[in-house]
Tab-separated table of C-alpha atoms and ligand atoms in Angstrom:
chain	number	residue	atom	x	y	z
A	1	MET	CA	-19.301	-12.367	1.975
A	2	SER	CA	-17.405	-10.078	-0.344
A	3	ILE	CA	-14.019	-8.465	-0.702
A	4	PRO	CA	-14.284	-4.729	0.019
A	5	LEU	CA	-12.997	-2.123	-2.446
A	6	SER	CA	-11.751	1.354	-1.620
A	7	ILE	CA	-11.390	3.234	-4.917
A	8	ALA	CA	-13.852	3.590	-7.785
A	9	TRP	CA	-14.118	5.719	-10.892
A	10	THR	CA	-17.885	6.201	-11.038
A	11	ASP	CA	-19.839	8.447	-13.412
A	12	GLY	CA	-16.680	10.359	-14.246
A	13	GLN	CA	-15.766	10.927	-10.609
A	14	LEU	CA	-13.180	9.648	-8.136
A	15	VAL	CA	-14.916	7.996	-5.200
A	16	ILE	CA	-13.042	6.574	-2.194
A	17	LEU	CA	-14.023	4.644	0.882
A	18	ASN	CA	-13.073	6.893	3.798
A	19	GLN	CA	-10.729	4.613	5.756
A	20	GLN	CA	-10.585	7.068	8.676
A	21	LYS	CA	-14.167	6.150	9.526
A	22	LEU	CA	-13.810	2.359	9.329
A	23	PRO	CA	-14.964	0.031	10.760
A	24	HIS	CA	-17.889	1.850	12.355
A	25	GLU	CA	-19.005	3.879	9.376
A	26	ILE	CA	-19.038	3.044	5.670
A	27	ASP	CA	-18.528	6.503	4.279
A	28	TYR	CA	-17.781	7.191	0.603
A	29	LEU	CA	-16.220	10.470	-0.478
A	30	THR	CA	-16.122	12.063	-3.908
A	31	LEU	CA	-12.789	13.798	-4.425
A	32	GLU	CA	-13.410	16.730	-6.737
A	33	THR	CA	-10.197	18.725	-6.584
A	34	ILE	CA	-6.477	18.069	-6.378
A	35	GLU	CA	-6.555	19.493	-2.840
A	36	ASP	CA	-9.217	16.915	-1.906
A	37	VAL	CA	-6.954	14.126	-3.181
A	38	TYR	CA	-3.865	15.488	-1.401
A	39	GLU	CA	-5.799	15.792	1.859
A	40	ALA	CA	-7.309	12.294	1.540
A	41	ILE	CA	-3.828	10.778	1.091
A	42	PHE	CA	-2.186	12.898	3.810
A	43	THR	CA	-4.856	12.099	6.400
A	44	LEU	CA	-5.012	8.360	5.534
A	45	LYS	CA	-8.573	8.457	4.188
A	46	VAL	CA	-7.014	6.543	1.328
A	47	ARG	CA	-3.875	4.650	2.334
A	48	GLY	CA	-1.732	1.627	1.518
A	49	ALA	CA	1.020	1.994	-1.076
A	50	PRO	CA	-0.795	0.820	-4.256
A	51	ALA	CA	-4.058	2.594	-3.331
A	52	ILE	CA	-2.161	5.845	-2.754
A	53	GLY	CA	-0.674	5.508	-6.254
A	54	ILE	CA	-4.056	4.807	-7.844
A	55	ALA	CA	-5.742	7.706	-6.029
A	56	ALA	CA	-2.944	10.089	-7.003
A	57	ALA	CA	-3.172	8.975	-10.641
A	58	TYR	CA	-6.899	9.710	-10.742
A	59	GLY	CA	-6.185	12.914	-8.815
A	60	LEU	CA	-3.878	14.136	-11.566
A	61	ALA	CA	-6.526	13.341	-14.187
A	62	VAL	CA	-9.209	15.125	-12.147
A	63	ALA	CA	-7.003	18.196	-11.682
A	64	ALA	CA	-6.144	18.343	-15.400
A	65	ARG	CA	-9.785	18.870	-16.320
A	66	ARG	CA	-9.625	22.337	-14.793
A	67	HIS	CA	-6.690	23.483	-16.885
A	68	HIS	CA	-7.853	25.607	-19.800
A	69	THR	CA	-4.564	26.642	-21.330
A	70	GLU	CA	-3.837	28.190	-24.685
A	71	THR	CA	-1.064	25.791	-25.613
A	72	VAL	CA	-0.299	22.144	-24.976
A	73	GLU	CA	3.052	23.213	-23.483
A	74	ALA	CA	1.292	25.307	-20.843
A	75	PHE	CA	-1.014	22.384	-20.152
A	76	LEU	CA	1.918	19.994	-19.638
A	77	GLU	CA	3.574	22.494	-17.314
A	78	ALA	CA	0.418	22.722	-15.216
A	79	VAL	CA	0.185	18.914	-15.034
A	80	GLN	CA	3.845	18.742	-13.963
A	81	THR	CA	3.164	21.238	-11.154
A	82	ASP	CA	0.144	19.193	-10.042
A	83	ALA	CA	2.221	16.001	-10.010
A	84	GLU	CA	4.895	17.648	-7.863
A	85	TYR	CA	2.213	18.803	-5.431
A	86	LEU	CA	0.535	15.381	-5.156
A	87	GLY	CA	3.928	13.676	-4.909
A	88	GLN	CA	4.507	15.442	-1.604
A	89	SER	CA	1.370	14.094	0.070
A	90	ARG	CA	3.284	11.183	1.662
A	91	PRO	CA	6.997	10.329	1.417
A	92	THR	CA	7.570	6.604	1.966
A	93	ALA	CA	5.347	4.631	-0.431
A	94	VAL	CA	7.121	4.777	-3.787
A	95	ASN	CA	3.939	3.777	-5.635
A	96	LEU	CA	2.866	7.413	-5.323
A	97	VAL	CA	5.661	8.891	-7.446
A	98	TRP	CA	5.756	5.774	-9.606
A	99	ALA	CA	2.120	6.328	-10.649
A	100	LEU	CA	2.551	10.081	-11.136
A	101	GLU	CA	5.680	9.590	-13.241
A	102	ARG	CA	3.861	7.046	-15.364
A	103	LEU	CA	1.105	9.557	-16.073
A	104	LEU	CA	3.612	12.321	-16.837
A	105	GLU	CA	5.379	10.040	-19.293
A	106	THR	CA	2.067	9.230	-21.014
A	107	VAL	CA	0.727	12.766	-21.224
A	108	LYS	CA	3.879	13.946	-23.016
A	109	LYS	CA	2.486	12.277	-26.149
A	110	ALA	CA	-0.530	14.609	-26.214
A	111	GLU	CA	-0.795	17.066	-29.080
A	112	THR	CA	-3.580	19.065	-27.457
A	113	ALA	CA	-4.659	19.726	-23.887
A	114	GLU	CA	-7.925	17.847	-24.487
A	115	ALA	CA	-6.029	14.807	-25.755
A	116	GLY	CA	-3.774	15.094	-22.694
A	117	LYS	CA	-6.765	15.011	-20.354
A	118	ALA	CA	-8.050	11.837	-22.017
A	119	LEU	CA	-4.611	10.185	-21.878
A	120	LEU	CA	-4.231	10.933	-18.171
A	121	LEU	CA	-7.558	9.356	-17.326
A	122	GLU	CA	-6.915	6.295	-19.502
A	123	GLU	CA	-3.544	5.730	-17.833
A	124	ALA	CA	-5.008	6.127	-14.341
A	125	LYS	CA	-7.658	3.518	-15.201
A	126	ARG	CA	-4.952	1.227	-16.580
A	127	ILE	CA	-2.900	1.486	-13.360
A	128	HIS	CA	-6.071	0.691	-11.383
A	129	GLN	CA	-6.870	-2.392	-13.503
A	130	GLU	CA	-3.291	-3.624	-13.572
A	131	ASP	CA	-3.031	-3.422	-9.795
A	132	GLU	CA	-6.048	-5.684	-9.356
A	133	ALA	CA	-4.531	-8.259	-11.703
A	134	SER	CA	-1.137	-7.984	-9.976
A	135	CYS	CA	-2.631	-8.477	-6.534
A	136	ARG	CA	-4.581	-11.526	-7.689
A	137	GLN	CA	-1.396	-13.040	-9.061
A	138	ILE	CA	0.485	-12.199	-5.844
A	139	GLY	CA	-2.286	-14.060	-4.015
A	140	GLU	CA	-1.778	-17.130	-6.214
A	141	TYR	CA	1.967	-17.194	-5.576
A	142	ALA	CA	1.476	-16.557	-1.858
A	143	LEU	CA	-1.004	-19.434	-1.654
A	144	SER	CA	1.575	-21.773	-3.130
A	145	LEU	CA	4.243	-20.536	-0.716
A	146	LEU	CA	1.904	-20.933	2.249
A	147	GLU	CA	1.055	-24.518	1.297
A	148	GLY	CA	0.618	-26.481	4.526
A	149	GLN	CA	0.750	-23.327	6.664
A	150	GLU	CA	-2.510	-22.339	8.315
A	151	ARG	CA	-1.700	-19.989	11.179
A	152	VAL	CA	-0.260	-16.777	9.784
A	153	MET	CA	0.487	-13.378	11.349
A	154	THR	CA	0.300	-9.998	9.639
A	155	ILE	CA	0.575	-6.302	10.506
A	156	CYS	CA	-1.096	-3.134	9.260
A	157	ASN	CA	-3.482	-3.503	6.348
A	158	ALA	CA	-1.920	-4.731	3.135
A	159	GLY	CA	-5.350	-5.752	1.960
A	160	SER	CA	-7.949	-5.133	-0.692
A	161	ILE	CA	-8.636	-1.624	0.575
A	162	ALA	CA	-4.912	-0.778	0.384
A	163	THR	CA	-4.882	-1.735	-3.321
A	164	ALA	CA	-7.272	-2.010	-6.276
A	165	LYS	CA	-8.554	-5.368	-4.975
A	166	TYR	CA	-7.359	-8.470	-3.044
A	167	GLY	CA	-4.377	-6.728	-1.451
A	168	THR	CA	-0.855	-8.056	-1.277
A	169	ALA	CA	-0.242	-9.723	2.102
A	170	LEU	CA	-3.971	-10.404	2.498
A	171	ALA	CA	-4.516	-11.664	-1.070
A	172	PRO	CA	-3.878	-15.354	-0.218
A	173	PHE	CA	-6.501	-15.191	2.518
A	174	HIS	CA	-9.150	-13.725	0.206
A	175	LEU	CA	-8.375	-16.232	-2.553
A	176	GLY	CA	-8.150	-19.044	-0.010
A	177	SER	CA	-11.549	-18.101	1.356
A	178	GLU	CA	-13.072	-18.268	-2.170
A	179	ARG	CA	-11.632	-21.780	-2.521
A	180	GLY	CA	-12.520	-23.154	0.883
A	181	ARG	CA	-8.922	-23.128	2.120
A	182	LYS	CA	-8.729	-22.426	5.840
A	183	PHE	CA	-6.356	-19.884	7.366
A	184	GLU	CA	-6.189	-18.574	10.912
A	185	VAL	CA	-4.938	-15.027	10.573
A	186	TYR	CA	-3.484	-13.170	13.563
A	187	ALA	CA	-3.632	-9.426	12.957
A	188	CYS	CA	-1.460	-7.048	14.973
A	189	GLU	CA	-3.527	-3.999	15.939
A	190	THR	CA	-0.800	-1.745	14.463
A	191	ARG	CA	-0.312	1.220	16.752
A	192	PRO	CA	-0.570	4.134	16.484
A	193	VAL	CA	-3.444	4.379	13.978
A	194	PHE	CA	-4.768	0.832	14.315
A	195	GLN	CA	-4.864	-0.160	10.646
A	196	GLY	CA	-4.737	-3.789	11.822
A	197	ALA	CA	-7.592	-3.529	14.291
A	198	ARG	CA	-9.798	-1.171	12.302
A	199	LEU	CA	-9.079	-2.244	8.746
A	200	THR	CA	-7.560	-5.733	8.487
A	201	VAL	CA	-9.966	-7.290	10.963
A	202	TRP	CA	-12.942	-5.632	9.264
A	203	GLU	CA	-11.751	-6.517	5.752
A	204	LEU	CA	-11.095	-10.180	6.546
A	205	GLN	CA	-14.417	-10.490	8.360
A	206	GLN	CA	-16.165	-9.121	5.239
A	207	SER	CA	-14.506	-11.845	3.233
A	208	GLY	CA	-15.233	-14.670	5.700
A	209	VAL	CA	-11.628	-15.231	6.823
A	210	ASP	CA	-10.950	-16.403	10.388
A	211	VAL	CA	-9.104	-13.479	11.993
A	212	THR	CA	-7.910	-12.897	15.568
A	213	LEU	CA	-6.775	-9.499	16.842
A	214	ILE	CA	-3.722	-9.073	19.068
A	215	THR	CA	-1.879	-5.987	20.293
A	216	ASP	CA	1.545	-5.432	18.734
A	217	SER	CA	3.255	-6.276	22.027
A	218	MET	CA	1.627	-9.740	22.042
A	219	ALA	CA	3.321	-10.866	18.839
A	220	ALA	CA	6.260	-12.744	20.394
A	221	HIS	CA	4.098	-14.598	22.895
A	222	THR	CA	1.438	-15.380	20.288
A	223	ILE	CA	3.911	-16.925	17.841
A	224	GLY	CA	4.829	-19.473	20.504
A	225	ALA	CA	1.443	-19.847	22.184
A	226	LYS	CA	-0.589	-20.225	18.979
A	227	GLY	CA	1.985	-21.950	16.825
A	228	ILE	CA	2.227	-19.255	14.145
A	229	GLU	CA	3.771	-20.873	11.062
A	230	ALA	CA	4.563	-17.830	8.907
A	231	ILE	CA	4.416	-14.042	8.874
A	232	ILE	CA	3.354	-12.097	5.781
A	233	VAL	CA	3.433	-8.317	5.373
A	234	GLY	CA	3.125	-5.706	2.638
A	235	ALA	CA	5.654	-3.071	1.596
A	236	ASP	CA	5.812	0.644	0.892
A	237	ARG	CA	9.191	0.672	-0.816
A	238	ILE	CA	11.689	-2.080	-1.595
A	239	ALA	CA	15.275	-1.003	-2.267
A	240	ALA	CA	17.572	-2.609	-4.847
A	241	ASN	CA	19.151	-4.837	-2.188
A	242	GLY	CA	15.764	-6.076	-0.885
A	243	ASP	CA	15.612	-3.887	2.245
A	244	THR	CA	11.914	-3.199	2.752
A	245	ALA	CA	10.075	-0.272	4.295
A	246	ASN	CA	6.670	-1.131	5.707
A	247	LYS	CA	4.430	-0.033	8.546
A	248	ILE	CA	6.171	0.552	11.868
A	249	GLY	CA	6.356	-2.727	13.775
A	250	THR	CA	7.184	-4.829	10.723
A	251	LEU	CA	10.853	-5.000	11.716
A	252	ASN	CA	9.867	-6.373	15.136
A	253	LEU	CA	7.975	-9.196	13.404
A	254	ALA	CA	10.909	-9.971	11.099
A	255	ILE	CA	13.244	-10.270	14.091
A	256	LEU	CA	10.702	-12.506	15.839
A	257	ALA	CA	10.320	-14.722	12.767
A	258	ASP	CA	14.088	-15.147	12.702
A	259	ALA	CA	14.201	-15.947	16.422
A	260	TYR	CA	11.394	-18.517	16.113
A	261	GLY	CA	12.678	-19.973	12.838
A	262	ILE	CA	9.510	-19.306	10.831
A	263	PRO	CA	9.371	-17.743	7.352
A	264	PHE	CA	8.938	-13.996	6.955
A	265	TYR	CA	7.332	-13.061	3.621
A	266	VAL	CA	6.947	-9.645	1.982
A	267	ALA	CA	4.207	-9.334	-0.673
A	268	ALA	CA	4.318	-6.391	-3.087
A	269	PRO	CA	3.747	-5.503	-6.748
A	270	ALA	CA	6.559	-4.372	-9.060
A	271	SER	CA	5.384	-0.777	-8.565
A	272	THR	CA	6.661	-0.904	-4.954
A	273	PHE	CA	10.269	-1.582	-5.979
A	274	ASP	CA	12.631	1.358	-6.185
A	275	LEU	CA	15.861	0.200	-7.748
A	276	ALA	CA	17.199	3.742	-7.739
A	277	THR	CA	17.317	3.411	-3.955
A	278	ARG	CA	20.279	1.213	-3.156
A	279	SER	CA	19.440	0.194	0.409
A	280	GLY	CA	16.993	0.810	3.217
A	281	GLU	CA	19.141	3.594	4.634
A	282	GLU	CA	18.117	5.798	1.699
A	283	ILE	CA	14.373	5.272	2.163
A	284	PRO	CA	12.620	8.377	3.527
A	285	ILE	CA	10.673	7.514	6.661
A	286	GLU	CA	7.544	9.513	7.310
A	287	GLU	CA	7.109	10.977	10.783
A	288	ARG	CA	3.581	11.833	11.770
A	289	LYS	CA	1.985	14.067	14.361
A	290	ALA	CA	2.391	13.489	18.113
A	291	GLU	CA	-1.360	13.208	18.741
A	292	GLU	CA	-1.413	9.819	16.970
A	293	ILE	CA	0.516	8.521	19.995
A	294	THR	CA	-0.564	10.792	22.826
A	295	HIS	CA	-4.243	10.264	22.000
A	296	ILE	CA	-6.491	7.357	21.119
A	297	GLY	CA	-9.150	8.920	18.947
A	298	ASN	CA	-9.824	12.226	20.706
A	299	GLN	CA	-8.962	10.834	24.133
A	300	PRO	CA	-5.553	11.800	25.596
A	301	VAL	CA	-3.610	8.867	27.080
A	302	ALA	CA	-0.311	10.656	27.883
A	303	PRO	CA	0.429	13.847	29.860
A	304	LEU	CA	-0.210	17.020	27.871
A	305	GLY	CA	2.912	18.201	26.016
A	306	THR	CA	4.630	14.793	26.086
A	307	LYS	CA	7.660	14.558	23.765
A	308	VAL	CA	6.940	12.027	21.012
A	309	PHE	CA	8.807	10.135	18.269
A	310	ASN	CA	6.294	8.866	15.704
A	311	PRO	CA	7.883	7.199	12.653
A	312	ALA	CA	5.166	5.621	10.494
A	313	PHE	CA	7.466	3.040	8.893
A	314	ASP	CA	10.524	0.950	9.621
A	315	VAL	CA	12.961	-0.866	7.371
A	316	THR	CA	13.424	-4.626	7.501
A	317	PRO	CA	16.890	-5.617	6.291
A	318	ALA	CA	16.889	-8.029	3.373
A	319	HIS	CA	18.645	-10.789	5.330
A	320	LEU	CA	15.545	-11.179	7.531
A	321	ILE	CA	13.232	-11.686	4.536
A	322	SER	CA	12.620	-15.274	3.408
A	323	ALA	CA	10.963	-14.299	0.116
A	324	ILE	CA	9.405	-11.349	-1.681
A	325	ILE	CA	6.191	-12.321	-3.447
A	326	THR	CA	5.425	-10.287	-6.579
A	327	GLU	CA	3.049	-10.676	-9.530
A	328	LYS	CA	6.074	-11.639	-11.629
A	329	GLY	CA	7.166	-14.455	-9.356
A	330	ILE	CA	8.674	-15.235	-5.975
A	331	ILE	CA	12.062	-13.654	-5.279
A	332	GLN	CA	14.462	-15.468	-2.963
A	333	GLY	CA	18.173	-15.745	-2.269
A	334	ASP	CA	20.423	-12.948	-3.527
A	335	PHE	CA	17.874	-10.120	-3.788
A	336	GLN	CA	20.329	-7.684	-5.379
A	337	ARG	CA	20.703	-10.069	-8.322
A	338	ASN	CA	17.299	-11.744	-8.350
A	339	ILE	CA	14.999	-8.698	-8.035
A	340	PRO	CA	15.788	-7.291	-11.516
A	341	GLU	CA	15.845	-10.795	-12.934
A	342	VAL	CA	12.393	-11.809	-11.657
A	343	LEU	CA	10.818	-8.418	-12.305
A	344	ASN	CA	12.472	-8.219	-15.681
A	345	LEU	CA	13.492	-4.663	-14.951
A	346	TYR	CA	16.090	-2.586	-16.587
A	347	ALA	CA	17.530	0.874	-15.800
A	348	GLY	CA	15.371	2.644	-13.268
A	349	LYS	CA	12.499	1.854	-11.022
A	350	GLY	CA	9.327	0.341	-12.351
A	351	GLU	CA	10.315	0.125	-15.984
A	352	LYS	CA	9.550	-3.198	-17.554
A	353	SER	CA	11.264	-4.499	-20.644
B	401	MRU	O1	0.390	4.272	6.693
B	401	MRU	P1	-0.286	3.274	5.790
B	401	MRU	O2	-1.544	2.729	6.384
B	401	MRU	O3	-0.473	3.807	4.396
B	401	MRU	O4	0.765	2.070	5.708
B	401	MRU	C1	0.442	0.975	4.898
B	401	MRU	C2	1.418	-0.120	4.921
B	401	MRU	O5	2.455	-0.048	5.559
B	401	MRU	C3	1.120	-1.301	4.033
B	401	MRU	O6	1.606	-2.479	4.589
B	401	MRU	C4	1.788	-1.089	2.658
B	401	MRU	O7	1.465	0.175	2.173
B	401	MRU	C5	1.365	-2.124	1.686
B	401	MRU	S1	-0.346	-1.992	1.216
B	401	MRU	C6	-0.614	-3.243	0.084
C-alpha cells in the first residue's frame, strides 16, 4: 500500500502522472516545453489546484532554460511572457497564478540569466516541498476535527495526486490509514469527468482506505441511508469572506450537509486563498467543452448538437461551511476576520508575514 504521487522532478526533467489515463493505465509523461505544460494543465493530465501550481512553477523553470538572451532584462521579460501564457491555462484555481507570481518575484533578484534559471528551479522545488508539508499538516488538523466520525463523503479528487503528496480533503484518510484509524469514505463519481470515480477511488485503494463509489445524484439518499457523519472537500479558490470555489457539485453537498445537520469541511493550503477576491461572485468559473457532457469517453450519450452548459466549478457560500482546514490551523466562525488571522496574512493574497 502506498500513497500515489503525480509530479516529480527527475534527472532534471518534469515528469507527471497522466491523470487522463487513470485508473486503467499508469502513464508517466515528461513535459519538455512550456507548450507541453500548458496542454497538460488545460487537458487535465495534471489537475487539482496545488498540483496545477507546482506543474506551472516547474513549467516556467523548464521554459526559461531555452532563453538565451543578451541581457538579464530581456531574460526577465521573456519569463514574464511565459508566466502570462501559463497563467491562462486554467482560470479558477488561484494556486496557478500564486505559484507563477512567486517565481516572478524570486527571479527579479537575478543578476544574470543563468542565475535567474537557477532561482526559478529552486523556487519551483521549494513550492513542491512546501505543499507536501502543508498537506500533511492539513491531514493532522483534519484528523482531529474528524475525531469520532468514521463515515465521510467527498467529491472530486482533492487527494495526493492533486497536490505534492497526501492531498487536502483526502489527507486525513491517508494519514489515518498509516495509523490504523478506520474511515469509510463515500466518493461521489464527479460528473462530467469522473475525478471521483477514476481518481479518488483509485488513489484511496492504493493507500488501503475503505472507499465506496456513488453517483453524484445518490448523495442525498446516501447521507441518510449510510449515516454519513461529515463531508470534506478541497478548494480551488477561497475568497476573503470564505466563499469557496470547488469542483461542480460541491455546492449541492454543502446544501445537503446543512439540511442533514452534519459538518461541511473545506480543506486547502494558504496558497488557495485569494484575499484580493472579496466574495465568490468575483471568482472566475471555468466552462469546459460540451463533449464532456454529451459523451462518456468517446461514446455519445446525448443527441448530436445538444446545447450544453458545462461549468467546471461552483461556489459554496461561506455560511454553509463549518470550518476551513489549513496548514496554519482550523478557521471557523467569522471567516472575513479569522482567515487573515489564522493564515497570518497581510496585504494581498498568499503573502505571509
Ligand atoms: O478540474 P479539477 O479536477 O482540477 O478540479 C479539482 C478540484 O476541484 C479539487 O477539489 C481542488 O482543486 C482541490 S485539489 C487539492
